[in-house]
PDB file of C-alpha atoms in Angstrom:
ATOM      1  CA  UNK A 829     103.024  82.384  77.095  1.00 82.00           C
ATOM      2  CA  UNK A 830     103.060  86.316  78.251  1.00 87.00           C
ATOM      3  CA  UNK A 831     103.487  84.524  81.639  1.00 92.00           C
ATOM      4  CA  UNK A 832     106.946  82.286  81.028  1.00 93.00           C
ATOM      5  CA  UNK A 833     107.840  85.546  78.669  1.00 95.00           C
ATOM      6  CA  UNK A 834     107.967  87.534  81.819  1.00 96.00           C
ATOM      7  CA  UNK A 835     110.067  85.633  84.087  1.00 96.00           C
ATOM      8  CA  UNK A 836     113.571  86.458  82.292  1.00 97.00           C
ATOM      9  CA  UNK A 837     112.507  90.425  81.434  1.00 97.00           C
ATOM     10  CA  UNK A 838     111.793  90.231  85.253  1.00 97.00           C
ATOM     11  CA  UNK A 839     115.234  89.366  85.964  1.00 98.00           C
ATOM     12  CA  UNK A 840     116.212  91.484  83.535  1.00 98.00           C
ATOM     13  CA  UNK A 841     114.462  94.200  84.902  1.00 98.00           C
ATOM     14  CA  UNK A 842     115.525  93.466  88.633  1.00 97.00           C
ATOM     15  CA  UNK A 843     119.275  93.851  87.389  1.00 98.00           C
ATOM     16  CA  UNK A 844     118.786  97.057  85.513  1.00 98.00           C
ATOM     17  CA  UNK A 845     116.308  98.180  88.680  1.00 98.00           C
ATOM     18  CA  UNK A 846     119.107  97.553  90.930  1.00 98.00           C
ATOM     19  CA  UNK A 847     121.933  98.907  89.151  1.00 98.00           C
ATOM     20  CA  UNK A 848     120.161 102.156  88.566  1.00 98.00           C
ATOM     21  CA  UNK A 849     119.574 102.447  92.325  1.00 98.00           C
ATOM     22  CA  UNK A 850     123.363 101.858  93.398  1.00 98.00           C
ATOM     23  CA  UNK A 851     124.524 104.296  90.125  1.00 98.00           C
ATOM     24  CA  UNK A 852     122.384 107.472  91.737  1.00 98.00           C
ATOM     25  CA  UNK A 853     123.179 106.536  95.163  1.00 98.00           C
ATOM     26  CA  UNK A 854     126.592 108.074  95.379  1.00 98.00           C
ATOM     27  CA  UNK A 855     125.723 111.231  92.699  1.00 98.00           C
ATOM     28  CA  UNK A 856     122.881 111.883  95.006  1.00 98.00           C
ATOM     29  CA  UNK A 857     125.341 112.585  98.313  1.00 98.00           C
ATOM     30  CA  UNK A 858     127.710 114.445  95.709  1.00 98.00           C
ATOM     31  CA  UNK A 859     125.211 116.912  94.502  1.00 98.00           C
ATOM     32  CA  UNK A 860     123.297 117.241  97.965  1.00 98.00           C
ATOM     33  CA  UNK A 861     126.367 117.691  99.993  1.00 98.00           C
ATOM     34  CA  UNK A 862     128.697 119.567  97.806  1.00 98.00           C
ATOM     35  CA  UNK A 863     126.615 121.324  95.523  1.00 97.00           C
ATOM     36  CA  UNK A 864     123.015 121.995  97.805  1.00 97.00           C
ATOM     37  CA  UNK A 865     119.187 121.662  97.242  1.00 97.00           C
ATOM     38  CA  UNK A 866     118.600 122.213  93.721  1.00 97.00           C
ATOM     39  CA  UNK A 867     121.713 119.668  92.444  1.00 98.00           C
ATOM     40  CA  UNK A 868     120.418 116.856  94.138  1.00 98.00           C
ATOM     41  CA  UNK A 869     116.772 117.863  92.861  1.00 97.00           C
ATOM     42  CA  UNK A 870     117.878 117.610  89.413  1.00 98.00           C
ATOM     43  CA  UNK A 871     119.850 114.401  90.346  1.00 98.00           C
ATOM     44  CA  UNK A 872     116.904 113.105  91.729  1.00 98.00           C
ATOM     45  CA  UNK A 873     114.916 114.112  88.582  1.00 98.00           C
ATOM     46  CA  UNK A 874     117.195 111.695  86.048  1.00 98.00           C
ATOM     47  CA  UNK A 875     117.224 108.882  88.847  1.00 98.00           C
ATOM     48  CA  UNK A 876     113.199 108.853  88.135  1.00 98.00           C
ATOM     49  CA  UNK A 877     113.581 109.371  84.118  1.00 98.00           C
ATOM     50  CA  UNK A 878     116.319 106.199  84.152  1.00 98.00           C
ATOM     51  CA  UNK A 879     113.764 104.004  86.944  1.00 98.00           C
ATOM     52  CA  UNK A 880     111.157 104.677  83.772  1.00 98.00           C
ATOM     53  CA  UNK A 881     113.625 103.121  81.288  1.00 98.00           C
ATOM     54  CA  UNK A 882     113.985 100.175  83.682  1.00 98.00           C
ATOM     55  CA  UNK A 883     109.992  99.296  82.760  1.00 98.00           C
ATOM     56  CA  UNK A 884     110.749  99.873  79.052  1.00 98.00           C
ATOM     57  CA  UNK A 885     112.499  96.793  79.849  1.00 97.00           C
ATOM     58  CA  UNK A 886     109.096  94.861  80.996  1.00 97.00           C
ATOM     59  CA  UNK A 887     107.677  96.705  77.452  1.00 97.00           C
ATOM     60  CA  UNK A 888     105.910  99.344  79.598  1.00 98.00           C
ATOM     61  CA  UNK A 889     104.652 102.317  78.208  1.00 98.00           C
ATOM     62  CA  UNK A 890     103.853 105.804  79.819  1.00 98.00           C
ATOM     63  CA  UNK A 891     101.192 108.338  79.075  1.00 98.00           C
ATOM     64  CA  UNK A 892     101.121 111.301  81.113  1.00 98.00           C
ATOM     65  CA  UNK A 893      98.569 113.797  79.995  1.00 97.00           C
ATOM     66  CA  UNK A 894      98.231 117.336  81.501  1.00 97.00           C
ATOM     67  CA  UNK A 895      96.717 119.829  78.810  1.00 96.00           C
ATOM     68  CA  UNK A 896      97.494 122.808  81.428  1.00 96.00           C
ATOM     69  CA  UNK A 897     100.187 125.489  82.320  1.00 95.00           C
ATOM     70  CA  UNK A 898      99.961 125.312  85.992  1.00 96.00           C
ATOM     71  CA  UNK A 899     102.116 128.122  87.770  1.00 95.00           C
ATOM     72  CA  UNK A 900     105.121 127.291  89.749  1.00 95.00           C
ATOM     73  CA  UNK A 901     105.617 130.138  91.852  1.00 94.00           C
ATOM     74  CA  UNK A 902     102.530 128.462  94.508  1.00 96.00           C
ATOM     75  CA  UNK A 903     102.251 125.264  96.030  1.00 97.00           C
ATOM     76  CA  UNK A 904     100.512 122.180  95.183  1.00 97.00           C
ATOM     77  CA  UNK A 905      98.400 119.667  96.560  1.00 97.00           C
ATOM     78  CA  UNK A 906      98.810 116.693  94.042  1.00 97.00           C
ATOM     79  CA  UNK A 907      95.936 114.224  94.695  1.00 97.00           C
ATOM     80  CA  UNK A 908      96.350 110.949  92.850  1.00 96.00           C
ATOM     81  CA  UNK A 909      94.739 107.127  93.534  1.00 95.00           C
ATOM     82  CA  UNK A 910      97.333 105.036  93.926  1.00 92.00           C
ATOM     83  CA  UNK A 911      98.221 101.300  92.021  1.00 93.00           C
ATOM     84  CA  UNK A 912     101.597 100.371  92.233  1.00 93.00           C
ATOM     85  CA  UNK A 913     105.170 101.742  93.842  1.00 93.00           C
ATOM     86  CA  UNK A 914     105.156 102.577  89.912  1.00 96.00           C
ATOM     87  CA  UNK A 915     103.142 105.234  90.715  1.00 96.00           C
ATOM     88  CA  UNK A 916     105.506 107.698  91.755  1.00 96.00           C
ATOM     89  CA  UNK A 917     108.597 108.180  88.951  1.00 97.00           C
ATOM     90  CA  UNK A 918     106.226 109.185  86.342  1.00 98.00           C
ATOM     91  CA  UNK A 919     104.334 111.482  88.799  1.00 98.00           C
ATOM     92  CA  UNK A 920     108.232 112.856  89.960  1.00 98.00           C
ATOM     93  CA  UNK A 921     109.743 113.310  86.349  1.00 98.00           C
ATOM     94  CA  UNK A 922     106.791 114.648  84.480  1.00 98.00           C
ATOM     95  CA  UNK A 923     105.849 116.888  87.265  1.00 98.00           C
ATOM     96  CA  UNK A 924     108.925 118.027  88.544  1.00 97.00           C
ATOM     97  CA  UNK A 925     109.345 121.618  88.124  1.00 97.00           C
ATOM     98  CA  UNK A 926     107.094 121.671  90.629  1.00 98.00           C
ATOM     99  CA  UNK A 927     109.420 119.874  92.830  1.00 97.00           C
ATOM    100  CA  UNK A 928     107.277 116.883  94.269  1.00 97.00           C
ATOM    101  CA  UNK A 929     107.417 115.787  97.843  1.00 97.00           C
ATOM    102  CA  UNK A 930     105.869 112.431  99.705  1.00 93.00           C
ATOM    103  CA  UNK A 931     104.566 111.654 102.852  1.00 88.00           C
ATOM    104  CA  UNK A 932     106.298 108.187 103.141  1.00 88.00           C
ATOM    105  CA  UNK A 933     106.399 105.097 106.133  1.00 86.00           C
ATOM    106  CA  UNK A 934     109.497 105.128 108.011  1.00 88.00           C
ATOM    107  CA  UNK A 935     110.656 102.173 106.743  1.00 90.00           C
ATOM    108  CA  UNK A 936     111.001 103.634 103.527  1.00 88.00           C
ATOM    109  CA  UNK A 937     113.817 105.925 105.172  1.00 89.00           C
ATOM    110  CA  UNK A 938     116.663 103.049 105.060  1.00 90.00           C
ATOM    111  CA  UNK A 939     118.583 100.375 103.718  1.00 91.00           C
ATOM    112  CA  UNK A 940     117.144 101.435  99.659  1.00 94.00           C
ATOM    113  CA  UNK A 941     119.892 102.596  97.806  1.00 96.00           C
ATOM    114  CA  UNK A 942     118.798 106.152  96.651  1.00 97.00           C
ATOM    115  CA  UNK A 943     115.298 106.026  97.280  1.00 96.00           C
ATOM    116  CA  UNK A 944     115.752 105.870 101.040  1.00 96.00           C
ATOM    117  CA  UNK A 945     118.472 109.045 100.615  1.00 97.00           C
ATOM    118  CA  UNK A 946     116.134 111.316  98.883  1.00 96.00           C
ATOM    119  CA  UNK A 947     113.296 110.579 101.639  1.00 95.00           C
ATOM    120  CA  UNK A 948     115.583 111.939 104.083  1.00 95.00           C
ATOM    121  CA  UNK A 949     117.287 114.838 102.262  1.00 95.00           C
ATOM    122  CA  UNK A 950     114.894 115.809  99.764  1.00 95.00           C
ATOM    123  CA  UNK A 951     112.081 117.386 101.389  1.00 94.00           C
ATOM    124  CA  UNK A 952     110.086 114.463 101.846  1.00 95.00           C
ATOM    125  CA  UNK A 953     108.729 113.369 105.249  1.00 91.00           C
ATOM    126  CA  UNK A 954     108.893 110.342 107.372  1.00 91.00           C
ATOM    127  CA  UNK A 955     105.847 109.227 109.201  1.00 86.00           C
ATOM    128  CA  UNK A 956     105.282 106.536 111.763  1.00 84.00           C
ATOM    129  CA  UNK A 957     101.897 105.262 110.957  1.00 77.00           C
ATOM    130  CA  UNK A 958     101.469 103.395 114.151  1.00 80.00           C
ATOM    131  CA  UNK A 959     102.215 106.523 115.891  1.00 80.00           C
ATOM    132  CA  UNK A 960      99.881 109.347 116.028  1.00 75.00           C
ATOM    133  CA  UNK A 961     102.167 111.583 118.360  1.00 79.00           C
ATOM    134  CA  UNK A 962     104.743 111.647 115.764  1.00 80.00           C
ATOM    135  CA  UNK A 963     103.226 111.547 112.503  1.00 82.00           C
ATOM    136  CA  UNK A 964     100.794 114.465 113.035  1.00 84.00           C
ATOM    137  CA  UNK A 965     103.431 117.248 113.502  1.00 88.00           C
ATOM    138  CA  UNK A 966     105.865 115.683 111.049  1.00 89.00           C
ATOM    139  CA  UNK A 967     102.628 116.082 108.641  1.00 88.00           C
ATOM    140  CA  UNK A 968     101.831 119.577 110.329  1.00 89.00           C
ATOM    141  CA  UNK A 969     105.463 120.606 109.735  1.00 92.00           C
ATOM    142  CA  UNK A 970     105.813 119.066 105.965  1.00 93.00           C
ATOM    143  CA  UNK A 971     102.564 121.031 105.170  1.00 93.00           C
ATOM    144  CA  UNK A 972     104.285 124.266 106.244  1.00 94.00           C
ATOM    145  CA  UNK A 973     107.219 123.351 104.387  1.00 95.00           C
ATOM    146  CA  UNK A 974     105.292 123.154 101.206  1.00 96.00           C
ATOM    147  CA  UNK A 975     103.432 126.209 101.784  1.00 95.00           C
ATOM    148  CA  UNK A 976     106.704 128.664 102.742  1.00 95.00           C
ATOM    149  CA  UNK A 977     109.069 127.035  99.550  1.00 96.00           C
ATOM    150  CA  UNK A 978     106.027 126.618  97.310  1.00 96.00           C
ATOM    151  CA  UNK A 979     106.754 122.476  96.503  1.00 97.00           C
ATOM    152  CA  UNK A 980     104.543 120.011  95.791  1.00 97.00           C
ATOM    153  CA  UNK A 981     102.961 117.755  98.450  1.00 97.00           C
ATOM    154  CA  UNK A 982     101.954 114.405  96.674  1.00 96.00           C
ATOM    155  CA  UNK A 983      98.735 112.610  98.384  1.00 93.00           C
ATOM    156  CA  UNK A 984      97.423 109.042  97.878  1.00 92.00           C
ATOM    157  CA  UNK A 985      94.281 109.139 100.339  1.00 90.00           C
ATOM    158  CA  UNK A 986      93.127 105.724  99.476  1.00 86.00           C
ATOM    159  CA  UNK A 987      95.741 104.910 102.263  1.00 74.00           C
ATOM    160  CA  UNK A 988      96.608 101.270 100.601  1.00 75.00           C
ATOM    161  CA  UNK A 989      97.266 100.535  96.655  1.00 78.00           C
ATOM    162  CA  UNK A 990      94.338  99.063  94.896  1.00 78.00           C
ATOM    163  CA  UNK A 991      95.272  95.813  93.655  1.00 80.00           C
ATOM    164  CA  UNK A 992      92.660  95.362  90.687  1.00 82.00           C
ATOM    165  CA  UNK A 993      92.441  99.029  90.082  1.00 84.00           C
ATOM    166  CA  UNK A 994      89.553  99.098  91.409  1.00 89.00           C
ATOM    167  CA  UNK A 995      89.038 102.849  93.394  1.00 87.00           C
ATOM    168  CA  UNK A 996      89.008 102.606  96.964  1.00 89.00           C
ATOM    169  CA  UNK A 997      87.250 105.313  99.202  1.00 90.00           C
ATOM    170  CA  UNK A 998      89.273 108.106 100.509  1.00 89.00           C
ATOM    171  CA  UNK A 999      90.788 108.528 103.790  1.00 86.00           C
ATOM    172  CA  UNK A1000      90.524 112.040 104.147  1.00 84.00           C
ATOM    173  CA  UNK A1001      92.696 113.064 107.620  1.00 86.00           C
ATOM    174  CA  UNK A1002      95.751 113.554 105.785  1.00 85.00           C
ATOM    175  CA  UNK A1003      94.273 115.507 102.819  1.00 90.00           C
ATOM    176  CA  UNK A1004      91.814 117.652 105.724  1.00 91.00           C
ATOM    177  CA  UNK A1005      95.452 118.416 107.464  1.00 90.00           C
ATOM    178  CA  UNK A1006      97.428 119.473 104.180  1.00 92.00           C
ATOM    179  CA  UNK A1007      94.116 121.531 103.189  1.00 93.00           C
ATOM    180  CA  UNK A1008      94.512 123.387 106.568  1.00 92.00           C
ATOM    181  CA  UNK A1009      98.076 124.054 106.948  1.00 92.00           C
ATOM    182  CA  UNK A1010      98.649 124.787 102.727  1.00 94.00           C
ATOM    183  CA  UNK A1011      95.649 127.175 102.273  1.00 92.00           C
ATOM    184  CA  UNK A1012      97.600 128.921  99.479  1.00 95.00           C
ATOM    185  CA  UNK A1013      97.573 125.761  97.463  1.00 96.00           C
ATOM    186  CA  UNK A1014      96.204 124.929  94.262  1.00 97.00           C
ATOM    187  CA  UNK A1015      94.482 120.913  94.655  1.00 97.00           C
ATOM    188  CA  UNK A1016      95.820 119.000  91.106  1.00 98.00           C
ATOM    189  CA  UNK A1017      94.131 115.627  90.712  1.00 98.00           C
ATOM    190  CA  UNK A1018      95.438 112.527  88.984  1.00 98.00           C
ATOM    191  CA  UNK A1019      94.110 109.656  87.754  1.00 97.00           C
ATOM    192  CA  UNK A1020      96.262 106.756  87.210  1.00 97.00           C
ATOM    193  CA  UNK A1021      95.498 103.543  85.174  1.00 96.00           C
ATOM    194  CA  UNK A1022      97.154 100.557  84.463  1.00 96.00           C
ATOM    195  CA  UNK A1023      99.511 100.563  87.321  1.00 96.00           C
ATOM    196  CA  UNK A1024      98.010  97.913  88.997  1.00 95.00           C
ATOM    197  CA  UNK A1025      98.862  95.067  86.274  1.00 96.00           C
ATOM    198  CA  UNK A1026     102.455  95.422  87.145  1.00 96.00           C
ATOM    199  CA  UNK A1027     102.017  93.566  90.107  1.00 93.00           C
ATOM    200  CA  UNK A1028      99.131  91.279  88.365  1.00 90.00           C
ATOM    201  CA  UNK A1029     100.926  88.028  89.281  1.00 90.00           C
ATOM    202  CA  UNK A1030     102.498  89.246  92.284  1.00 87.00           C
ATOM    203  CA  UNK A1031     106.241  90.014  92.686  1.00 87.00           C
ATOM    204  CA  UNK A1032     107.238  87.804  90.436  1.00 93.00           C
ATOM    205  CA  UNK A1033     107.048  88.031  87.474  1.00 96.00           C
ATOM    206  CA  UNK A1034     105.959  91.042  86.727  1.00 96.00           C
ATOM    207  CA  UNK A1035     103.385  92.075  84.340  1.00 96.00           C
ATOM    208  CA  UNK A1036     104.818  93.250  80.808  1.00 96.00           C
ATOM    209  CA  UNK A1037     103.660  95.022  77.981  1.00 96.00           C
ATOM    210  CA  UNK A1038     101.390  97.379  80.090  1.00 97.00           C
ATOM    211  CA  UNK A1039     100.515 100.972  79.214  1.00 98.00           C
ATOM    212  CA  UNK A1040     100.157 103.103  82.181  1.00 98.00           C
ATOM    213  CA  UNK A1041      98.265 106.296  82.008  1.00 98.00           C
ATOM    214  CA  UNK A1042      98.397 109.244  84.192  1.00 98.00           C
ATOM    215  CA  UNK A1043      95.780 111.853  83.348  1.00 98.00           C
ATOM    216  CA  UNK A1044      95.751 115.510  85.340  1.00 98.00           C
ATOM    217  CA  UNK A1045      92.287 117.238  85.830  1.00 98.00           C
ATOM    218  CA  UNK A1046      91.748 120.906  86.310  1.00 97.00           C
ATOM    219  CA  UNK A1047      93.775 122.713  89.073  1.00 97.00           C
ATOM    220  CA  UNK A1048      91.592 124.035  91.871  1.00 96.00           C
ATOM    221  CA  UNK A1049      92.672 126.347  94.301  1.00 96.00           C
ATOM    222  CA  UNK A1050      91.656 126.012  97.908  1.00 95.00           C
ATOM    223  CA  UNK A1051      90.794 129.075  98.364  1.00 92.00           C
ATOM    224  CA  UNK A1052      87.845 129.006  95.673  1.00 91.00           C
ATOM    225  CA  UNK A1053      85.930 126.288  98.112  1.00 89.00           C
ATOM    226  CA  UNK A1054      84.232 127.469 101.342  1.00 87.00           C
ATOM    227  CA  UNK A1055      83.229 123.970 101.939  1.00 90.00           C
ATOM    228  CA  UNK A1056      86.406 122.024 102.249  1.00 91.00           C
ATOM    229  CA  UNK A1057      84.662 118.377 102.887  1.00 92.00           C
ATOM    230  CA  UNK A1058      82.821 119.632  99.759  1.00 93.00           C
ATOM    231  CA  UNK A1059      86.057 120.423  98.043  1.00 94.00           C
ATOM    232  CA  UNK A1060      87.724 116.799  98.835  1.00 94.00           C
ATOM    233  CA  UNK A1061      84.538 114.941  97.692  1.00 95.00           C
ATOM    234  CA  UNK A1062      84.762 117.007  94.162  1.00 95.00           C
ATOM    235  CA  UNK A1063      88.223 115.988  94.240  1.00 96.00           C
ATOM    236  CA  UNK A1064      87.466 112.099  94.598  1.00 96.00           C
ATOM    237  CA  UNK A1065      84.972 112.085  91.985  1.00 96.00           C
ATOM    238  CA  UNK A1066      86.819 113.475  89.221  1.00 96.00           C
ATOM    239  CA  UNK A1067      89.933 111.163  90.025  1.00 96.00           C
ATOM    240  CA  UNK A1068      87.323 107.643  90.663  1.00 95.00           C
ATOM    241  CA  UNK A1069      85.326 108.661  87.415  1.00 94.00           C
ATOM    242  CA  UNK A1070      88.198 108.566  84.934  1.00 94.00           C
ATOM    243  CA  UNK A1071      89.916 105.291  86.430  1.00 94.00           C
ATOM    244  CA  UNK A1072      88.935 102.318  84.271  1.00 88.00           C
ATOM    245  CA  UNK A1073      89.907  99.017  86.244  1.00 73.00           C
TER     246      UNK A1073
END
C-alpha cells in the first residue's frame, strides 16, 4: 500500500521538483549578474528552503541538530557521509551562513536548471574525476578559495552514496588535500540518517513518509591535531558511530 501510495506523490513531487528548478533559474542570473555575490547567495539559500518543501510533498521530515555556535569569520571543513542527492539542501539551508561550497562531477555543471548555474557561479568547483591533471588543482585552487573568503568546503569522502545506509570507508585524498591547503579550518562532522530510503525502490517511486536526520558533532580545528591521518580517522568514527542504517 505505502508502495502504490507513492507513485502519484512521486509525480507530484517531480512537478513541484521541476517547477522549483525553472522558478530560481532566472532569479539566480538576476541577482548574480546585476546585484553580485551575496544576492545570488541568498537566492540560492530559498532555492534550497523551497527544494525541502518539494519532499514535504513525499511526507518527508527534516531534523537538523547542531547544539553549537560555530564562528563564521573562519573556514570550514564540513565532513558528512553521504545517502542521497537529498543530502545537500538541508546541509545548504541550515548551514548557510557559513556559505557552503561542493566539490561536484562535471556533469553536474550543465543542462540542470539552477543547480547546474550555482555550480558554476557560486563558488563551487567542477572536477573531472577521470582526470587527475585537472581535478587536483581545481581542488588545490577551491581549497584556497575557502581558506582566503572563509566559506565552507562540504566533503563526502565515502566517494559513492551508500545505498542501505550502511557507512562506507573513507577515501581520504580529497579530505588529506583540503586539510593541507585550509589549515586555518575548523573540521565539522555530520551524520546523516534516513536519506537513503528516498531512493529505497529506486527512482521511482520514491520513498515517502521518511524522517531524515542530520546531526553535527563537535567542531575541531586543524590546527589542534599534529597527526592529521589521526585527525581524519577521529573524524570517521564519530560520523560512522552515530549513523543507524
Amino acid at each position: 500500500m505505502r508502495k502504490i501510495l507513492a507513485y502519484p506523490l512521486t509525480v507530484l513531487y517531480f512537478i513541484c521538483f521541476g517547477i522549483t528548478l525553472v522558478v530560481f533559474h532566472p532569479i539566480q542570473w538576476i541577482c548574480f549578474n546585476v546585484f553580485g555575490y551575496q544576492a545570488h547567495k541568498i537566492s540560492v539559500d530559498w532555492l534550497q528552503f523551497f527544494l525541502m518543501r518539494c519532499l514535504n510533498v513525499l511526507g518527508t521530515r527534516f531534523t537538523f541538530t547542531n547544539p553549537f555556535d560555530i564562528d563564521t569569520d573562519q573556514p570550514l571543513i564540513i565532513v558528512a557521509n553521504h545517502q542521497s542527492m537529498y543530502d545537500i539542501s538541508p546541509i545548504m539551508w541550515y548551514m548557510r551562513k557559513h556559505h557552503p561550497k561542493f566539490i561536484s562531477k562535471k556533469e553536474l555543471g550543465k543542462g540542470i536548471p539552477s543547480v547546474s548555474y550555482n555550480l558554476r557561479h557560486g563558488g563551487s568547483v567542477l572536477i573531472d574525476r577521470k582526470n587527475p591533471r585537472q581535478a587536483i588543482p581545481a581542488i588545490i585552487k577551491f581549497g584556497e578559495y575557502i581558506e582566503n573568503n572563509k566559506r565552507a568546503a562540504v566533503i563526502f569522502p565515502e566517494g559513492t552514496r551508500s545505498k542501505t545506509g550502511v557507512p562506507k570507508p573513507f577515501q581520504t585524498k580529497g579530505l588529506e588535500m583540503m586539510i593541507k591547503k585550509v589549515p586555518s579550518a575548523t573540521i565539522v562532522p555530520i551524520s546523516i540518517n534516513n536519506s537513503w530510503k528516498m531512493l529505497r525502490y529506486g527512482k521511482f517511486p520514491m520513498g515517502i513518509g521518511n524522517h531524515l536526520k542530520f546531526t553535527v558533532h563537535q567542531p575541531i580545528k586543524i590546527a589542534t591535531f599534529v597527526d592529521k591521518q589521526e585527525l581524519i580517522r577521529s573524524v570517521e568514527e564519530t560520523i560512522s558511530s552515530n549513523i543507524h542504517p
